[in-house]
Coordinates of C-alpha atoms in Angstrom, one line a residue:
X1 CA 11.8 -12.3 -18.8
X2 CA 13.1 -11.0 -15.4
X3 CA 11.5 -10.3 -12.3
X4 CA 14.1 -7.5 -9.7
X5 CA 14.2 -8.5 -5.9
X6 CA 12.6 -5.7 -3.8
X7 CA 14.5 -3.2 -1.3
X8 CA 12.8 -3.5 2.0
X9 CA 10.7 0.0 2.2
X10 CA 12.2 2.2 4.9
X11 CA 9.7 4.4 6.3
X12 CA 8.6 8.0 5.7
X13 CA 7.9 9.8 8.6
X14 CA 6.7 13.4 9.0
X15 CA 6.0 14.7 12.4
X16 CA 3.6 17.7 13.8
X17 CA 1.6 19.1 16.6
X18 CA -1.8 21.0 16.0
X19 CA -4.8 22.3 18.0
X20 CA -7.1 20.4 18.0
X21 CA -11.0 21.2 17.9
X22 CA -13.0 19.7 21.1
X23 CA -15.1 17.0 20.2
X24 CA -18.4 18.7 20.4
X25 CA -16.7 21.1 17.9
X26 CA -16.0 18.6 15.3
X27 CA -19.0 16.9 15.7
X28 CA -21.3 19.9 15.2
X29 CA -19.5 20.7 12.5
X30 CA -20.0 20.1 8.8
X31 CA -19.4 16.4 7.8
X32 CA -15.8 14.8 6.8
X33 CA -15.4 13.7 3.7
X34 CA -14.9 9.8 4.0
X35 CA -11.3 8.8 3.2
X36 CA -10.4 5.9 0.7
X37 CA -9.7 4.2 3.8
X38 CA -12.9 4.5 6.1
X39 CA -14.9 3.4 2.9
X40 CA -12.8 0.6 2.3
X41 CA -13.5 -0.3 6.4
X42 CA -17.2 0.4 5.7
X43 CA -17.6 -2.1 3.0
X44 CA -15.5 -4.7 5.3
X45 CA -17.5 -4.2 8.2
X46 CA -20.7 -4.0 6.1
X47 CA -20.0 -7.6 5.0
X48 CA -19.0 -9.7 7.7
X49 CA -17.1 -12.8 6.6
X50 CA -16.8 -11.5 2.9
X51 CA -12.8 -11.9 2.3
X52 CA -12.9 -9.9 -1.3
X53 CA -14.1 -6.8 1.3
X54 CA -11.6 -7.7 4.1
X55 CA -8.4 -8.0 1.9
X56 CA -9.7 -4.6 -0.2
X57 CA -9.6 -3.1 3.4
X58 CA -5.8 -4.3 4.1
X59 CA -4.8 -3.2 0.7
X60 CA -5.9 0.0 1.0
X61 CA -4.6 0.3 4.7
X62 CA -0.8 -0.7 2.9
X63 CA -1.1 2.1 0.8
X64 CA -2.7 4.9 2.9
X65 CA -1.4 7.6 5.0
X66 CA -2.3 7.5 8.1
X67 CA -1.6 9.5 11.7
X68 CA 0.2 7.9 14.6
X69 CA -0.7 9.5 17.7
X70 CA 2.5 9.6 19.6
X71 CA 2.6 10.1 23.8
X72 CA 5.1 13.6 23.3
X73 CA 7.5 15.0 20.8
X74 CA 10.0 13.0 18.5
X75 CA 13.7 13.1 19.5
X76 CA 15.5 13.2 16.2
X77 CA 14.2 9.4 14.8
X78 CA 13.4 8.0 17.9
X79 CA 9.2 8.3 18.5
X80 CA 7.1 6.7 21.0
X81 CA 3.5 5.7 19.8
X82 CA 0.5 6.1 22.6
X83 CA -1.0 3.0 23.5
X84 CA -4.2 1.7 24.7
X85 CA -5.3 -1.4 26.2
X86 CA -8.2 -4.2 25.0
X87 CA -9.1 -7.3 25.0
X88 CA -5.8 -8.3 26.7
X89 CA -3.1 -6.7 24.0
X90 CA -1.8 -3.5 23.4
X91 CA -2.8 -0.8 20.3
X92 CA -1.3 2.0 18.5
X93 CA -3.7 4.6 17.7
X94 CA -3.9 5.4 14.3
X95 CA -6.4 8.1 12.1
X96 CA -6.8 8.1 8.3
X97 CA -6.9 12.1 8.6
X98 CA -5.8 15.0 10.9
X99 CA -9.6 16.0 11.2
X100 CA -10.3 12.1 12.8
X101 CA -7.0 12.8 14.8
X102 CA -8.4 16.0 16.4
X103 CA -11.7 14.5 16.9
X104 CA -10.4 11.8 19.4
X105 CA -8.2 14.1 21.6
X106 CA -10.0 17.6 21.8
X107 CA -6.4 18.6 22.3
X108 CA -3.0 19.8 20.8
X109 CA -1.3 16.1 20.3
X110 CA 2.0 15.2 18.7
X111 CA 1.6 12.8 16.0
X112 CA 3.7 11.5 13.0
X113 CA 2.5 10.5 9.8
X114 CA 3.7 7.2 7.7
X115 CA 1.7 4.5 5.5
X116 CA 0.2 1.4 6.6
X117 CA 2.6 -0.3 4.7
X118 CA 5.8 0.8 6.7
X119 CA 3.8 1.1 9.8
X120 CA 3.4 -2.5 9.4
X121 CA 6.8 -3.3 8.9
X122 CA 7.6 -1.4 12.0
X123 CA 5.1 -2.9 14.1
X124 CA 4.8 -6.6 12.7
X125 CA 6.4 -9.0 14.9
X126 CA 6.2 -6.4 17.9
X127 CA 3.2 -7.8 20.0
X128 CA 0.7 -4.6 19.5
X129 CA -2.4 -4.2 17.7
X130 CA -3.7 -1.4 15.3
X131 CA -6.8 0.6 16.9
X132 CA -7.9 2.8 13.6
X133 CA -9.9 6.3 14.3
X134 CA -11.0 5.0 18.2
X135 CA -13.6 7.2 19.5
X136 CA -14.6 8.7 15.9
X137 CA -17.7 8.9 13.7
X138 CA -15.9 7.5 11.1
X139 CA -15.9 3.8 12.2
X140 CA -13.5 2.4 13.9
X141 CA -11.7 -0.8 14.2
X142 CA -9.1 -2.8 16.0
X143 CA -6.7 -5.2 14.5
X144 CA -4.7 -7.5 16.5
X145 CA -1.2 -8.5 16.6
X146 CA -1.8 -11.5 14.8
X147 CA -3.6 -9.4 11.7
X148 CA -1.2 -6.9 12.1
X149 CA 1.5 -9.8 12.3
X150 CA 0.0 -11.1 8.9
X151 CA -0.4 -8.1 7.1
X152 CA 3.5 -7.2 8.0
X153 CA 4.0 -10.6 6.4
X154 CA 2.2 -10.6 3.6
X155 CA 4.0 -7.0 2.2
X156 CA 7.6 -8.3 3.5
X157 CA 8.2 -11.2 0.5
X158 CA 9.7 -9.4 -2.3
X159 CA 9.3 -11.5 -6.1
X160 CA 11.7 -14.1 -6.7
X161 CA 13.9 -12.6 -9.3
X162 CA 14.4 -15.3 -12.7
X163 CA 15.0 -15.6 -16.6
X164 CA 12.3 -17.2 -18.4
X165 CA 11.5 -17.1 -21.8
X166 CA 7.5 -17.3 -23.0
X167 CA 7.2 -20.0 -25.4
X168 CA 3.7 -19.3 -26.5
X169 CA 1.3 -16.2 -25.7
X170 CA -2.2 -16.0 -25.6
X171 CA -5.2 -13.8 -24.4
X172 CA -5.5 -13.1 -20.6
X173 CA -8.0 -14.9 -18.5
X174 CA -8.3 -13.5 -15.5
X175 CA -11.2 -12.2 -13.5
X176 CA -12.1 -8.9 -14.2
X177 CA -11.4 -7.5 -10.5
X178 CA -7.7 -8.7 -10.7
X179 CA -7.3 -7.2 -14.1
X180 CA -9.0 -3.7 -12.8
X181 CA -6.6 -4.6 -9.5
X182 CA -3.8 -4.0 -11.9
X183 CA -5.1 -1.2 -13.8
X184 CA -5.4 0.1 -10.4
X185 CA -1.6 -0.3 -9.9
X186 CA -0.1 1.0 -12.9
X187 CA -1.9 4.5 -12.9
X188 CA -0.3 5.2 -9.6
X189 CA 3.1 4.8 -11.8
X190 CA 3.1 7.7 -13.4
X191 CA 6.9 8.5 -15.0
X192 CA 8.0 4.6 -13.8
X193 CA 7.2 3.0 -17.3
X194 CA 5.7 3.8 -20.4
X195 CA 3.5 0.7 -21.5
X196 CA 2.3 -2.6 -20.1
X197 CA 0.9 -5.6 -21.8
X198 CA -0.8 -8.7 -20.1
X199 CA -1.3 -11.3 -21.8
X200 CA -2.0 -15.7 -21.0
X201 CA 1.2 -17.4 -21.2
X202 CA 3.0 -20.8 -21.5
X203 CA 6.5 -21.3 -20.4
X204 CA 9.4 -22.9 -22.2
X205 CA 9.1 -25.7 -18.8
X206 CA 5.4 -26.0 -19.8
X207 CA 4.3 -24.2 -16.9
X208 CA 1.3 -21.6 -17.8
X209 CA 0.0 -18.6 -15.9
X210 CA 0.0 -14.8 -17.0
X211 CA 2.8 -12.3 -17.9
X212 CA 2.6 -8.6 -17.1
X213 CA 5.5 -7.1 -19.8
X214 CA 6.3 -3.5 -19.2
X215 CA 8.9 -1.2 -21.1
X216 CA 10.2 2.0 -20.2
X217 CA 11.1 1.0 -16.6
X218 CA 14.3 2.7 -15.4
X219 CA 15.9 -0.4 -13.5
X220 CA 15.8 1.6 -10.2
X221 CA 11.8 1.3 -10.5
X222 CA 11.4 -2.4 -11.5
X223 CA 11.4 -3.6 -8.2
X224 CA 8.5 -1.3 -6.8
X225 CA 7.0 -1.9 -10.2
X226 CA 7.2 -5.8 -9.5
X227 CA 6.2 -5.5 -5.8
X228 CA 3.2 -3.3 -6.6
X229 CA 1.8 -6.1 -9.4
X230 CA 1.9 -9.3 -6.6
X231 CA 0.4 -7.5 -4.3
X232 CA -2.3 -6.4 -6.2
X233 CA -2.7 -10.2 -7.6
X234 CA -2.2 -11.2 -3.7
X235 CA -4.6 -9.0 -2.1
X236 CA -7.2 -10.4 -4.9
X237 CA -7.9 -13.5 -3.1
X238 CA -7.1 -15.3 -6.2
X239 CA -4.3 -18.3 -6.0
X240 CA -2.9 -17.1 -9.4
X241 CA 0.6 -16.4 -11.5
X242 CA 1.7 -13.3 -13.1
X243 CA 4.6 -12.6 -13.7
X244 CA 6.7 -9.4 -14.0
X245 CA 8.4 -8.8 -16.8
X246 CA 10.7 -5.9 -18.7
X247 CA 11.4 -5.3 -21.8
X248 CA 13.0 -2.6 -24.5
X249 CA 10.6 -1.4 -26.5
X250 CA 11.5 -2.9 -29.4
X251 CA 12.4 -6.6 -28.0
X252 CA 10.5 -9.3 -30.4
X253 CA 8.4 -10.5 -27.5
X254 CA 6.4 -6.8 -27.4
X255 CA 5.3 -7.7 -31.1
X256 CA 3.9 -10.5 -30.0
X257 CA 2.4 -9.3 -27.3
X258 CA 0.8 -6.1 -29.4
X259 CA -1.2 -9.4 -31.3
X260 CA -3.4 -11.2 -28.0
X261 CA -2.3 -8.9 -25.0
X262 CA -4.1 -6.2 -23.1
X263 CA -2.2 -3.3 -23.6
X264 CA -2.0 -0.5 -20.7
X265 CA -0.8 3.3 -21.0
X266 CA 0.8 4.5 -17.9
X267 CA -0.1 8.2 -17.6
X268 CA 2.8 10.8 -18.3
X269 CA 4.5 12.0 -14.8
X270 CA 2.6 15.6 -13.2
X271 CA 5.0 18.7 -14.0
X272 CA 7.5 18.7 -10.6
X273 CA 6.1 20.8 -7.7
X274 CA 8.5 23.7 -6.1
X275 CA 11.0 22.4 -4.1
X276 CA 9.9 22.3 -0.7
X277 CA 12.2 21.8 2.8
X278 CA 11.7 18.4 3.8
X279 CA 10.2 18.1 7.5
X280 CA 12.2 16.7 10.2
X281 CA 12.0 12.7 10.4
X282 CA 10.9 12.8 6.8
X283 CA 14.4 11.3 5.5
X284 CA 13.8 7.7 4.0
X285 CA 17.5 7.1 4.9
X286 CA 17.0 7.9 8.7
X287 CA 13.4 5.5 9.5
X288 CA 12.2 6.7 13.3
X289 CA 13.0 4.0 15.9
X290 CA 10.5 3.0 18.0
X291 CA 11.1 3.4 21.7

């Protein structure tokens, strides 16, 4: 069994100016539709001190897209965020959609778009806070440089990569919102692997925990395969082991697996999309700089 070290995740960064709707506009306009996002900071704020709701909020902010409202045009890579001040520290403004975006400035405004996951990265370690959709109907939030700090933290550790060889397997028991967690995962990987299979498992050093198996990885996508697995077991809550492991289709440990495991079906990849001009700052190899 092997689990593959992780490639830091350079940002993706597309960049834009619109005209944006005056606040009275959008507001006597027909309803937006809730992102994934503003529901998962709903339920959060809907159940103060619940932590299942507050780390469902931080995973979903990892994985989203979200709009960084910037004071004035990119130059090449280099952007400079807008900031605010509260509570004594600094904030970025960020939107889960262009429609939030437009309904905080009233205004054209410059603004570049990126996940919360290499937003994080960028910003961890920097002294600023997150304010998400200030001065929106949405909700709204700030998070401060110490949760921003964490969060950056949390998604930085890539799996420890090691050969370990399963000396018995058995049924998974795990709680049914880490194995949905999972589930959860794996669909987003369409075209990265073809099956998984979790099953309860004993090491040949008599440690015991759980082992995720998957075949039809490409090596180039185990380590995002691997990544996206602990965090979904991390941002469970749950102090628990699963490892990541690949496997040939035909290796003997899959038979045994097809006996006690759980088996998942990642869906076939969509048919490719036309080919469409990147837009400028979008180049994974070329992350913005801060300024």
């Amino acid at each position: 069994m092997a689990q593959y070290r992780v490639v830091e995740e350079k940002p993706v960064v597309r960049r834009g100016a619109f005209a944006g709707a005056s606040r009275r506009d959008c507001r006597g306009s027909a309803p937006v539709t809730r992102t994934l996002l503003e529901q998962a900071l709903a339920a959060m704020q809907a159940a103060p001190g619940d932590e299942a709701a507050r780390l469902a909020f931080f995973a979903t902010l990892a994985d989203s897209e979200v709009m960084l409202l910037l004071t004035g045009e990119a130059e090449g890579d280099r952007i400079e965020p807008e900031l605010i001040e509260a509570d004594g520290a600094r904030f970025v403004l960020i939107f889960g959609s262009e429609e939030r975006l437009t309904e905080f400035t009233g205004a054209p405004a410059h603004y570049a778009t990126l996940s919360g996951r290499a937003l994080a990265g960028m910003l961890g370690g920097e002294g600023l806070g997150l304010a998400l959709n200030p001065g929106t109907e949405a909700g709204a939030v700030l998070l401060g440089p110490d949760e921003l700090g964490w969060l950056a933290e949390t998604l930085a550790p890539a799996p420890d990569e090691s050969r370990a060889l399963p000396r018995s397997l058995h049924a998974p028991d795990l709680p049914q919102e880490v194995v949905a967690a999972v589930d959860a995962r794996l669909a987003k990987a369409a075209g990265l692997a073809r099956a998984a299979w979790l099953a309860g498992v004993t090491w040949a050093d008599d440690s015991a925990g759980h082992l995720l198996a998957i075949t039809g990885a490409p090596k180039a996508a185990q380590p995002a395969l691997a990544r996206a697995i602990s965090e979904a077991v991390l941002f469970s809550g749950r102090d628990l082991r699963v490892d990541v492991g690949f496997f040939a289709p035909d290796d003997p440990v899959i038979a045994r697996l097809e006996r006690v495991a759980l088996r998942f079906d990642l869906p076939e990849p969509e048919t490719p999309a036309a080919s469409v001009r990147p837009a400028p700052g979008s180049d994974p190899e070329k992350p913005p700089i801060l300024r």
